[in-house]
Structure formats: C-alpha cells, structure tokens
XYZ file of C-alpha atoms in Angstrom:
540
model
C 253.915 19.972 -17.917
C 257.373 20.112 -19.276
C 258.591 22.405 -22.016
C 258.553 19.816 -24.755
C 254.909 19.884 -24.197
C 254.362 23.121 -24.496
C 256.185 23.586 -27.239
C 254.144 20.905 -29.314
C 250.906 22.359 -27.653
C 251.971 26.019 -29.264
C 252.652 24.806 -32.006
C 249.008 22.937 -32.884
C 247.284 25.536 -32.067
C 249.090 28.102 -33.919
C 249.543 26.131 -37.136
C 245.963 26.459 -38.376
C 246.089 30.403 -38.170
C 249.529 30.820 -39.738
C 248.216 28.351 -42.659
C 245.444 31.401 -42.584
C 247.655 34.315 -42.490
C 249.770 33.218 -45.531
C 246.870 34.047 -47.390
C 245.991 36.983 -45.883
C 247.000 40.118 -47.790
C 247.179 42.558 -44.972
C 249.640 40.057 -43.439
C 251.554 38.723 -47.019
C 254.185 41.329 -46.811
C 255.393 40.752 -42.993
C 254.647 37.148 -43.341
C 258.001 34.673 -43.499
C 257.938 31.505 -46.296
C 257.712 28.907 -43.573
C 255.716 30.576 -40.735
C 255.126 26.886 -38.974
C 259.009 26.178 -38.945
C 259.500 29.946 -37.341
C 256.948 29.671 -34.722
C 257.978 26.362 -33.588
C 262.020 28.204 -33.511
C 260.287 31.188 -31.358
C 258.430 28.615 -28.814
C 261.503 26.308 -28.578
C 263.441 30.000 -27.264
C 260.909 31.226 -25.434
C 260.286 34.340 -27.236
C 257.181 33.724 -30.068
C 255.113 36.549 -28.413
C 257.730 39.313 -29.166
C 257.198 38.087 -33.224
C 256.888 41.673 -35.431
C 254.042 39.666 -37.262
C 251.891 39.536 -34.326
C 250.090 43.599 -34.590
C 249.005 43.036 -38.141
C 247.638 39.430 -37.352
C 245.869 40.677 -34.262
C 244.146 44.011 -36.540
C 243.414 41.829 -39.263
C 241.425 39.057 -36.999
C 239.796 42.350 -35.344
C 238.499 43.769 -38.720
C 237.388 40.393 -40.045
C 235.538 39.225 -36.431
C 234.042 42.778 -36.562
C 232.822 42.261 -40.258
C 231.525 39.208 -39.652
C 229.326 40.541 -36.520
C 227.879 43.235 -38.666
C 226.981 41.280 -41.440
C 225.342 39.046 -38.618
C 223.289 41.425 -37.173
C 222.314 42.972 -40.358
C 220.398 40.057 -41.031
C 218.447 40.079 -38.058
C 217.203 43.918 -38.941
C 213.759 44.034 -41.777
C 215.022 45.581 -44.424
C 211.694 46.437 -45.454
C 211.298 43.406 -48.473
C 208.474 40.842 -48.164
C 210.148 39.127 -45.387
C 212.008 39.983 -41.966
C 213.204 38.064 -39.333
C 211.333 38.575 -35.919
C 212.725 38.041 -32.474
C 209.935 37.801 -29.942
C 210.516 38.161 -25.839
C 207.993 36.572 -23.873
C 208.083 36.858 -20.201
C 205.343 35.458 -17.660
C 205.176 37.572 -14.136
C 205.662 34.205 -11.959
C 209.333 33.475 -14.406
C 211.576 36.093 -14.127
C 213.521 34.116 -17.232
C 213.164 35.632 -20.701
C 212.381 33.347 -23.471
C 213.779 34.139 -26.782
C 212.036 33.053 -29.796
C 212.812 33.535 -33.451
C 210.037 33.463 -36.496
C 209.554 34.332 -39.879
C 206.971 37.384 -40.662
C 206.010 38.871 -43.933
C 205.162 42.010 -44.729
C 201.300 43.050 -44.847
C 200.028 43.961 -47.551
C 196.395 45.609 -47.257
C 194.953 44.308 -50.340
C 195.233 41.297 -48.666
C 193.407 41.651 -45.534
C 190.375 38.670 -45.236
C 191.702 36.722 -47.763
C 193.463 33.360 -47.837
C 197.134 33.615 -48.072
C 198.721 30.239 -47.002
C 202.035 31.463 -47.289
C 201.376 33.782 -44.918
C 202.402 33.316 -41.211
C 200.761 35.366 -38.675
C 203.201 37.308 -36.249
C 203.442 35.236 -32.524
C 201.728 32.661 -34.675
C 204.845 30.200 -33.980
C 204.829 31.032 -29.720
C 200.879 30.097 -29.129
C 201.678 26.898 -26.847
C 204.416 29.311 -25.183
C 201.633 31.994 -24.390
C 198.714 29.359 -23.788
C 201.320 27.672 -20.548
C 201.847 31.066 -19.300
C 198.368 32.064 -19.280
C 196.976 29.563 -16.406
C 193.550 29.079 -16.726
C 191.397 30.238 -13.788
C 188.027 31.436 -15.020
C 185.389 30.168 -16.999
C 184.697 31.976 -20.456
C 182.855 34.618 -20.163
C 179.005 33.620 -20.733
C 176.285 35.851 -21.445
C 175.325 37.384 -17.856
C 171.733 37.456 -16.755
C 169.548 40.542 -17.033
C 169.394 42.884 -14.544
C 167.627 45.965 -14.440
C 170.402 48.703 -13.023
C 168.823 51.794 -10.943
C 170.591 55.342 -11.767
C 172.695 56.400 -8.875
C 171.415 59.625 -7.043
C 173.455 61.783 -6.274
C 173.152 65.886 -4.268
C 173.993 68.560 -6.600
C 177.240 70.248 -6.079
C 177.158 73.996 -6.313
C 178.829 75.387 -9.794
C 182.594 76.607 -9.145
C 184.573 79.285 -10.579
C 188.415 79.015 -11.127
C 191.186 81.194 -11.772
C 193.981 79.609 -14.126
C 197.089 81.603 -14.713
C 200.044 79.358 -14.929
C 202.327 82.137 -16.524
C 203.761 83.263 -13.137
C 204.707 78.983 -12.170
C 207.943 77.760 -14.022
C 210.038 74.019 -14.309
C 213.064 74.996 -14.085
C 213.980 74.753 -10.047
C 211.783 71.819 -9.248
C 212.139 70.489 -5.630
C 211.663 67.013 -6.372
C 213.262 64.384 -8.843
C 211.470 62.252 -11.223
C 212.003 58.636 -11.098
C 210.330 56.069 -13.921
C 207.215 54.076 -12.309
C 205.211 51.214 -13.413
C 201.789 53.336 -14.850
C 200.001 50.208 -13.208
C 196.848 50.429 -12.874
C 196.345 50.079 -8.745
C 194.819 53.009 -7.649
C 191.790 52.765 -9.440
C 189.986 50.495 -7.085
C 188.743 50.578 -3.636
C 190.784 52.596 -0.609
C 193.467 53.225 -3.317
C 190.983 55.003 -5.412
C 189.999 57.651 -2.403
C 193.884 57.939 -1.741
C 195.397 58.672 -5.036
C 192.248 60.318 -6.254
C 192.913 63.197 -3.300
C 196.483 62.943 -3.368
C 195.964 63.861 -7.315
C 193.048 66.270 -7.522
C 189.898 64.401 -7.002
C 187.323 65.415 -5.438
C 183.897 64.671 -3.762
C 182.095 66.678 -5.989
C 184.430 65.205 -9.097
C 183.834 61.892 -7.712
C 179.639 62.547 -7.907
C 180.506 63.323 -11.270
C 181.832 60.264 -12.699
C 179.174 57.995 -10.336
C 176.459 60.141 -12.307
C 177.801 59.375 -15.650
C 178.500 55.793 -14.960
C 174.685 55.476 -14.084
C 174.030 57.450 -17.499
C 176.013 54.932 -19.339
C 174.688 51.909 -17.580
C 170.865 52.995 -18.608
C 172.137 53.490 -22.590
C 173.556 50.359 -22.500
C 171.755 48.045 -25.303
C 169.832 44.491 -24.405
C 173.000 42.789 -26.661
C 175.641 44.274 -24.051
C 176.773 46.804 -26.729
C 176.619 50.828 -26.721
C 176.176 53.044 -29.566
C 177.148 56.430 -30.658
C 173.491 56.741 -32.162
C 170.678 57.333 -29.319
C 167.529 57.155 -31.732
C 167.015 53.593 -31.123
C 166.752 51.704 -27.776
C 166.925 52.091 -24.841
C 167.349 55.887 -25.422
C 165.011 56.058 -28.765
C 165.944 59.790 -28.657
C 164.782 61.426 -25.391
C 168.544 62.077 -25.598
C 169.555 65.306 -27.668
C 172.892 65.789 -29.315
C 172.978 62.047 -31.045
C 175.692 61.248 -33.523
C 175.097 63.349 -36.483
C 172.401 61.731 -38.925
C 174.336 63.339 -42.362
C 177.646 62.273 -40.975
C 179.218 59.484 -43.119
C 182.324 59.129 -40.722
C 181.990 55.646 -39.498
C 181.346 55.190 -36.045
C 181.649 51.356 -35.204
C 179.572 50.049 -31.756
C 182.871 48.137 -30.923
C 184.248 52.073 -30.381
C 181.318 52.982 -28.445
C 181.356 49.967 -26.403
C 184.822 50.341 -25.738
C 185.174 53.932 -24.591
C 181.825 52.999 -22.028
C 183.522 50.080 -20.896
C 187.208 52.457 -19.898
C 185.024 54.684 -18.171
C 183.493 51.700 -15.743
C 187.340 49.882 -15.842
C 189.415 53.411 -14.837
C 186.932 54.033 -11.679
C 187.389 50.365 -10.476
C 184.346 48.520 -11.550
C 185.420 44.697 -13.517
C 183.041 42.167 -14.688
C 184.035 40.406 -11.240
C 183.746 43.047 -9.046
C 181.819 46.184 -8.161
C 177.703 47.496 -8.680
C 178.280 47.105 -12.560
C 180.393 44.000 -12.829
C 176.710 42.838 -14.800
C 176.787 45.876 -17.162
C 180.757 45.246 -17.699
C 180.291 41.681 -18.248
C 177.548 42.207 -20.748
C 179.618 44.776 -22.656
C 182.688 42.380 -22.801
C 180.748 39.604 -23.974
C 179.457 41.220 -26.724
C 183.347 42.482 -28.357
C 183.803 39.083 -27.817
C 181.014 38.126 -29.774
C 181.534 41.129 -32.291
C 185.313 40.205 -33.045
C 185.158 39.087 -36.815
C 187.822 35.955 -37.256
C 190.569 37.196 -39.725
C 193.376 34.830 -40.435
C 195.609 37.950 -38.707
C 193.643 37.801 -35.386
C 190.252 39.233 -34.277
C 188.979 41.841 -35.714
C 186.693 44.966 -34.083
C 187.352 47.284 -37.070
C 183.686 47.828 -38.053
C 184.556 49.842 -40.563
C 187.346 51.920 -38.953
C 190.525 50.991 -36.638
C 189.096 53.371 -34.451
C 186.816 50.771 -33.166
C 189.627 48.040 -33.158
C 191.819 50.152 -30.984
C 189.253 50.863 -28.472
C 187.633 47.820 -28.237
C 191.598 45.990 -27.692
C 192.221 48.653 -25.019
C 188.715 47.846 -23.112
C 189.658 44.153 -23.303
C 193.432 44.655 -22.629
C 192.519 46.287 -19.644
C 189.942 44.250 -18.411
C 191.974 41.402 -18.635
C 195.180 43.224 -16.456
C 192.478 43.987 -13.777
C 191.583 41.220 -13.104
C 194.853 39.409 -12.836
C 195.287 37.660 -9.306
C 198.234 36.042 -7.757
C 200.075 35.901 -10.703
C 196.929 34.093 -12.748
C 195.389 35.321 -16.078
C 192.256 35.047 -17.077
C 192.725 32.457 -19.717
C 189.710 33.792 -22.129
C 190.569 37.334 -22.076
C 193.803 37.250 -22.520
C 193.398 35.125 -25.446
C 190.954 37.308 -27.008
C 193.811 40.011 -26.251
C 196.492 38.676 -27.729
C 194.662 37.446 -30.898
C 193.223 41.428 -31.397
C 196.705 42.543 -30.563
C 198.321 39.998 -33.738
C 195.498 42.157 -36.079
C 196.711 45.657 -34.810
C 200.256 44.687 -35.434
C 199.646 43.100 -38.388
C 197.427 46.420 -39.647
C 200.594 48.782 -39.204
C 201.290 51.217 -42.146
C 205.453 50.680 -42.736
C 205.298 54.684 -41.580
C 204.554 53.089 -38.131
C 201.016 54.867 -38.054
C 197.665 53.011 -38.499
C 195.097 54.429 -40.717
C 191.400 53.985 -41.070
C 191.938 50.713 -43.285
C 194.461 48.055 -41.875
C 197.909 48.577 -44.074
C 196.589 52.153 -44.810
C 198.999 55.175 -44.137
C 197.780 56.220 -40.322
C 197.286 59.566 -38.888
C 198.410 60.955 -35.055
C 194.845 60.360 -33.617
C 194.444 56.641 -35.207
C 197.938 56.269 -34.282
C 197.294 57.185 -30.317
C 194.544 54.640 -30.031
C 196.325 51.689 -31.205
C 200.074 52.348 -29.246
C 197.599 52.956 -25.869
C 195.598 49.760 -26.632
C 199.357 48.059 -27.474
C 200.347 49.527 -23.841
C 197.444 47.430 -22.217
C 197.955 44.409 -23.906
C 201.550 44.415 -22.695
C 200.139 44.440 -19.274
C 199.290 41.086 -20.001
C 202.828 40.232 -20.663
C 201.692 39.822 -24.733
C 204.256 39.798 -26.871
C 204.939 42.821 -29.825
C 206.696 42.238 -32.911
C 210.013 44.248 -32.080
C 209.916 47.172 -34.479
C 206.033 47.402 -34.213
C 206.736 50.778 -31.089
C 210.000 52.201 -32.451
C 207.898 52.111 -36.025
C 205.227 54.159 -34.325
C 207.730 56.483 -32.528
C 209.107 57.076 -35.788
C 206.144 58.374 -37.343
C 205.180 60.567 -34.244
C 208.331 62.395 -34.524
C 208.148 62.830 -38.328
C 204.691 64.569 -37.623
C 206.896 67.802 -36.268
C 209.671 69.821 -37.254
C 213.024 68.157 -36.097
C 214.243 69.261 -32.483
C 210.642 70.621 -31.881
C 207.883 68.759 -30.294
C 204.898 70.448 -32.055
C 203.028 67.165 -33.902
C 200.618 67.418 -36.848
C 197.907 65.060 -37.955
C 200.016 63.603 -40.375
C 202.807 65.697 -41.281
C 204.256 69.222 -39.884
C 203.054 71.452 -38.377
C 202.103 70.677 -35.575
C 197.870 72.116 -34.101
C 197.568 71.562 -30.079
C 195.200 68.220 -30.231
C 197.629 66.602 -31.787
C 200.673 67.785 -29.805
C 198.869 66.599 -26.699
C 198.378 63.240 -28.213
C 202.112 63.368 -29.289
C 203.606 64.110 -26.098
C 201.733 61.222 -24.793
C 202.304 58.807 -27.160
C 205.743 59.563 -26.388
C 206.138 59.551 -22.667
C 204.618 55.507 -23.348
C 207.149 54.946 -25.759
C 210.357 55.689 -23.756
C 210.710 59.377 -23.651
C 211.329 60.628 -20.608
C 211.352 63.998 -18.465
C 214.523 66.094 -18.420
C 215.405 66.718 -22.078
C 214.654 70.408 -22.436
C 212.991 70.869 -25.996
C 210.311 67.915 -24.516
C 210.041 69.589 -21.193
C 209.646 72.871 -23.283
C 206.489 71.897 -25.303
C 204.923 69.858 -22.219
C 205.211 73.521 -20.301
C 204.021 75.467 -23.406
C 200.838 73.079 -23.561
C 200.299 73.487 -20.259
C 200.353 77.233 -20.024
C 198.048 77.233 -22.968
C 195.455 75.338 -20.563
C 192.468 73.536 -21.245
C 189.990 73.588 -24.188
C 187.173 72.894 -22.196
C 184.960 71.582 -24.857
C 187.573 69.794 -27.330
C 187.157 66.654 -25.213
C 189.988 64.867 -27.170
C 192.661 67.630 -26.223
C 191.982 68.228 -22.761
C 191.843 64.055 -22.047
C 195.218 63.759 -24.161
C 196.893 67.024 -22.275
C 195.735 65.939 -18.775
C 197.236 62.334 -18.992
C 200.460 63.373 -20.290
C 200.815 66.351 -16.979
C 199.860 63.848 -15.338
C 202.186 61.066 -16.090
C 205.413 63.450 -15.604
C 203.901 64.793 -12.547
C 203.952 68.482 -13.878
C 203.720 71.241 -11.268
C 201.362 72.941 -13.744
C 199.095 69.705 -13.378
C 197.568 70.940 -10.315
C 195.928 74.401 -11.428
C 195.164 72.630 -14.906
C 193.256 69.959 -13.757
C 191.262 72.061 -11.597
C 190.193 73.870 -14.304
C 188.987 71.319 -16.398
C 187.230 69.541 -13.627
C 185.610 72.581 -12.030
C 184.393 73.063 -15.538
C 183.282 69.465 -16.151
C 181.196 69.274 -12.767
C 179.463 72.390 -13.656
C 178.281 71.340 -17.206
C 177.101 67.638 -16.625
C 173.067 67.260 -17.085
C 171.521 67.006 -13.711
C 167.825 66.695 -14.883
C 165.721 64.543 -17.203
C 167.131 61.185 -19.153
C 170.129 63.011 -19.967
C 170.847 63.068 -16.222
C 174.961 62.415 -15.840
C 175.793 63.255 -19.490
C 177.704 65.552 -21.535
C 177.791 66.872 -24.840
C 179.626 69.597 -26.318
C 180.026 70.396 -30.138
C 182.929 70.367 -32.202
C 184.481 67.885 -34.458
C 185.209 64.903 -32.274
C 181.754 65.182 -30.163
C 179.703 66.067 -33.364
C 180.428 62.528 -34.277
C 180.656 60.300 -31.448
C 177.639 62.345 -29.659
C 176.766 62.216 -26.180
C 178.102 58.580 -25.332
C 181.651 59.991 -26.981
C 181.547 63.257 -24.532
C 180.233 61.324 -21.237
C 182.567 58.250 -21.650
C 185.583 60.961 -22.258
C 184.833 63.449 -19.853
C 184.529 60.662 -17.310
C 187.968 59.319 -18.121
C 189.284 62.722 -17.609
C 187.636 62.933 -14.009
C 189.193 59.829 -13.358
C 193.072 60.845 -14.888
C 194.151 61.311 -10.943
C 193.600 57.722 -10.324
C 193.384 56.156 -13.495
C 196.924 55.141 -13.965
C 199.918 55.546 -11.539
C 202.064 58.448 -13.228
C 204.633 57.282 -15.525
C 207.248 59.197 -13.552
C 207.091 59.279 -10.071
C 207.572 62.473 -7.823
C 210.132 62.046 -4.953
C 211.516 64.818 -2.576
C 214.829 63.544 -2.748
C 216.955 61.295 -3.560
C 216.982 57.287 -2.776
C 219.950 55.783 -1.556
C-alpha cells in the first residue's frame, strides 16, 4: 500500500471523531480550528500519533465508553418498581452450551395471588418450548398405581447405647485435610453406594434397622388416596397411634407437607417410584401432589393453607424427579410438575428474599429454609431461577444476625440455635464456603453446643450443615444423636418404628413430623454427598 493511501485511509477514519471532539468540552481548549486540515499535515509527515491532543481525547472516550456501560448495565438490575428485566440461563446436562434468554417479569403483588391479571407474565413463562426440548420424554405420566397391601419390615432389636460427647477438647484450627467444593449429588443414597458412604459417614447396622423400621411405619399410615397426614385419628391409623397433631392447634398443617416429608424419608434411603420394595407406596404418594397441586396462573400450587406445604411437597417432587434421571433423560411429567411448582415459589418471594406463610407475605428463617432447599432440588433438574430469586434469600438470612456474626434469628436479630442451624445451612447452599473464620467460628460453636435430642428441627438442620463441610466435630455429634435416636424409636404395638417427642415443631406435625425427620437425620451420612469434600492433600 503506498503512503498516499495511507494517508487518505487516516484521514477517513479520523475525520468523524475530530468532527466529535470539536464539540467536546474536555477537549475545546487543546482542540485546533481546523482539526481535519492538521491531522491530514501530521499523517502526510509521519508524526500524527505524537499530537498533544491525543491524552485528553483518549480520557474523554474512556469516561464516556465507561458511562455508557454503566448506564447499560443499570438497566439490566430490578430496581424494585413494577417491572425488572430478567435474564434466565438454561442449561441441559447432554449441551454443555448456555442459552441466554431475556424476559419481562413484574413484581408480585400478594393481593393478587388466584386472580386474573392478563398483564401479568409468569417468570420462565417466555422459555417453556426451551425447557419442554430439553426435557426428553421417556416415561409415561405417572398413573394411579394399583393397591398393594405392604407388610411391616421386621427387624431384631438393637441393644440401647450410651455415648459420651465432649467436643471441647477437639479444635479446627490445624486440620489435616483441605476442603474442596463437591457436587451434593445425590448418589450415595442407593444400593452398594448407600452401605459405602453410609459407613464411611457414620451409619450403622443398628442406624440402618432404624430407618427400615420407620419406613415400614410410614408405609402402613399411608392413606388409600396416596397422601399422609399429620392427624392419625382417621384411617388407616384411626388413633391406635398416640401423640397425633394437636386437636386445639390452629397452625395449619397441609397433607401436601405431610406427604412430602414421608416421601424424603423413602427418596434419601434410595427407594423411587421405579425402584425399590416401596416404589408402590412412592408412586401413590407422588400421584396424589400431583393430583393435589391447585392450578394458579403462577404455577402449581401445594400451599394448603401454608408455604410450608408448598416447599415440601416441591422438594419431594424435585427430588424424585433428579433420581430418577438416566442417561442424560428426564422424566418428562415430573419435571414439568417441578418446574411449574418452582415458577409459584419464585413468584411467592417476599422482596426481603424470605417467604412467609402467605405467598408475597414477609417470610421467616424456617419458611425461608424450606423453599431455598426445595429451589436446590429443582435445580437438579437443570430448572431455571429468576436471577435475584437466591442472592434475595441470602440477603435476608444475613439480615436475620448481627453484621460479621453468624448467629440468625427467626426474623430479625438475635439470633436462638434452631435458627442458626438452619442459617448456616441455608448458607453453605447458597455459596458460602468453609475457610472464612467468623463462619467457621459459629459452625464450631454449634457444634460444641451438640445436639438437642428432642428439637427434631435443630438437630436435622445442625447435622446436615457438619455434614456438608465435613466437620471433624461431625463424627462424635452424629453419634450422639443417632445412639439417641435408635434407643427411643417404638419397638412394640402399631406405633412400631415411630417417634414422637414434644416441643413446638413435633406438637404440631405429631408423630408422622418426628418419624419422617428423625429418619432423614439417620440417613444425613448418605443422603447427600457433602458440599465440600475432604481430601488429604492436595491435587495436582
């Protein structure tokens, strides 16, 4: 290319921007009368880079290109009016490439909730064909199951055992291991895997008779309709069960909760509605949320009267649905029915980022636990979350305690020890991670504290989170609480396999509360792969 050319080249494209500087103010006062004529002098000698002008134009299209960024972005952030943009990832496990999608959401507004709104556009409402190709159907609906009559399982009984707990004398702070972030996937809960991690984790034979006993317990309370209930006056039970839910207790207690607790306690030892003794019992129970889901124009709804139920019912179903996928291949009917309860717990979110008894309600820590967990499943099965739905519920976790201390009240500081537990937890699922001292701090303190041994709610909440970091304290705390479990389940009459102990969570939910939860604790070793993995050193 000769110089000529160049020169006329330079000169094009530099002719629009000096046009642009002359009006530029941060540029007006270096600037010459006839910057075109100038430039095309500097190119003809060679020299137009060493122009004196050149600094100021280069800050001033800095500052304006950074402006312009930031006003971009701070349109794509809710600013908390009646509408917000929404950028949605989808990702399918067989397509490792992202899809990006963009929609329109509006704010919910309780009041709302049931009625028609036609200017109202569900969230994910826009990416349904997008989720329907990734979710390949490969199983038929799920159909009412026929009825089988389910004998009790038998099982020897294991001698009571005494344990000492005194984890003042261990300590954190020289660990021989590092932690390394792990899937939580939900592998070793069936077959050989269940035996391995179970041992490897704290299980035992006599903790493994345990949960077999109150599986068979659950399966015999199990209603004709597939459901369970927190009240045992009626049938099959019809009261030869003591410690029912509390006739003069107006706290609502939906089935869809009931059912879904029973059905976690069948899902974390291994047992689907394909596979296992009580795939009949899980079918049945999975057919009827499906069958109990009210249509809302926000998605299904298992409410019942409280988004207690909800949450529990979308975990059961979340998880049943992530169980059961195989080579890469959902099952088409659950996953819908997950993704359409997962649009109604989004939907229900108080702008605190808790949930609360009434969708659009302001939420509480122990409401609030129940719908990030079920949130956790559904993303299992790669279904989509409005992007500020978790950092929204992180938000309101951490405003529950003091700042720079992890102590977490029901709604507000300070913090009591059933919610901490559930606080820590929530947290460790929604990105916080081992190895910042004031976290590691309160997950020791709550450790050393130990168990509660008859506040259900705690103990389940405490275990999972020493669990998930793989806590040396986990060990010796575990023990206790399972030592403790095996000793107190019912070993004779109809109540056979059960559990009840009173206070303020199992005065409610009753025995079917205390069996399904103290089963799910038995199971914690196996139930999900720890968030953070243990390794002895370090991989290269």
């Amino acid at each position: 290319m000769t110089s000529s050319t160049q020169i006329n080249e330079i000169s094009l494209s530099r002719n629009p921007s000096a046009e642009r500087w002359q009006h530029d103010p941060m540029v007006q006062s270096q600037a010459s009368p006839e910057p075109a004529s100038e430039l095309s002098s500097m190119a003809k000698k060679g020299s137009w880079t060493d122009d004196p002008r050149l600094p100021a134009c280069l800050v001033s299209t800095i500052l304006h290109t950074i402006l312009l960024l930031m006003l971009a972005l701070w349109g794509f952030v809710p600013s908390g009016g009646s509408d917000a943009m929404l950028i949605v990832r989808i990702e399918s496990p067989s397509d490792s490439a992202a899809k990006t999608q963009v929609t329109q959401i509006k704010t919910f507004d309780a009041t709302t909730l049931g009625k028609q709104n036609e200017d109202f556009e569900k969230p994910m409402e826009s990416v349904d064909a997008v989720i329907n190709a990734l979710a390949k159907p490969r199983y038929a609906p799920i159909s009412p199951p026929s009825a089988t009559s389910i004998a009790s399982t038998q099982a020897n009984q294991s001698p009571d055992v005494e344990s000492s707990f005194d984890p003042t004398h261990l300590s954190t702070t020289s660990l021989p291991f590092v932690r390394l972030p792990s899937s939580s996937s939900l592998a070793g809960r069936s077959g050989d895997e269940r035996r391995r991690v179970g041992e490897q984790n704290g299980a035992t034979k006599e903790s493994e008779e345990a949960v077999e006993r109150a599986l068979a317990w659950l399966a015999e309370h199990q209603r004709s309709n597939g459901a369970w209930s927190f009240d045992l006056t009626g049938q099959p039970c019809d009261g030869r069960c003591r410690n029912s839910k509390l006739r003069d207790d107006d706290t609502p207690t939906p089935s869809t909760a009931a059912t879904g607790l029973a059905l976690l306690a069948f899902l974390g030892a291994g047992y689907t509605h394909e596979d296992g003794k009580y795939a009949d019992v899980v079918q049945k129970g999975l057919y009827y949320l499906r069958s109990a889901g009210a249509e809302s124009q926000y998605g299904i709804d298992w409410q019942q009267g409280s988004m207690y139920g909800h949450g529990i019912a979308l975990m059961a179903v979340s998880e049943a649905a992530a169980m059961t996928i195989k080579n890469e291949e959902y099952d088409r009917d659950l996953r819908e029915l997950a993704r359409r309860g997962t649009n109604f717990t989004t939907s229900a979110q108080h702008q605190s980022g808790s949930w609360g008894y009434v969708p659009g309600s302001p939420g509480d820590t122990t409401l609030t636990g129940w719908q990030v967990l079920s949130l956790m499943a559904a993303k299992r099965n790669q279904i989509p979350l409005p992007s500020p739905t978790l950092s929204r519920a992180k938000s309101f976790i951490l405003s529950t305690s003091l700042e720079g201390q992890y102590s977490f009240g029901y709604q507000a500081p300070p913090g009591e020890p059933t919610t901490t537990a559930i606080g820590l937890t929530l947290l460790l699922y929604l990105g916080q991670s081992p190895g910042y001292t004031p976290f590691d701090n309160a997950i020791l303190a709550m450790a050393q504290r130990g168990p509660t041994l008859t506040n259900l709610y705690h103990d389940y909440y405490a275990t999972l989170a020493l669990h998930h970091v793989q806590n040396p304290l986990f060990a010796p705390y575990f023990m206790k609480v399972r030592e403790h479990l095996i000793s107190t389940q019912a070993r004779v009459g109809h109540e056979q396999g059960s559990w009840h102990f009173k206070d303020r969570w199992g005065d409610v939910g009753g025995r079917v509360y205390s069996t399904a939860m103290s089963a799910m604790i038995l199971e914690v070793p196996y139930r999900y792969m720890p968030l953070y993995d243990t390794r002895q050193d370090f991989p290269l």
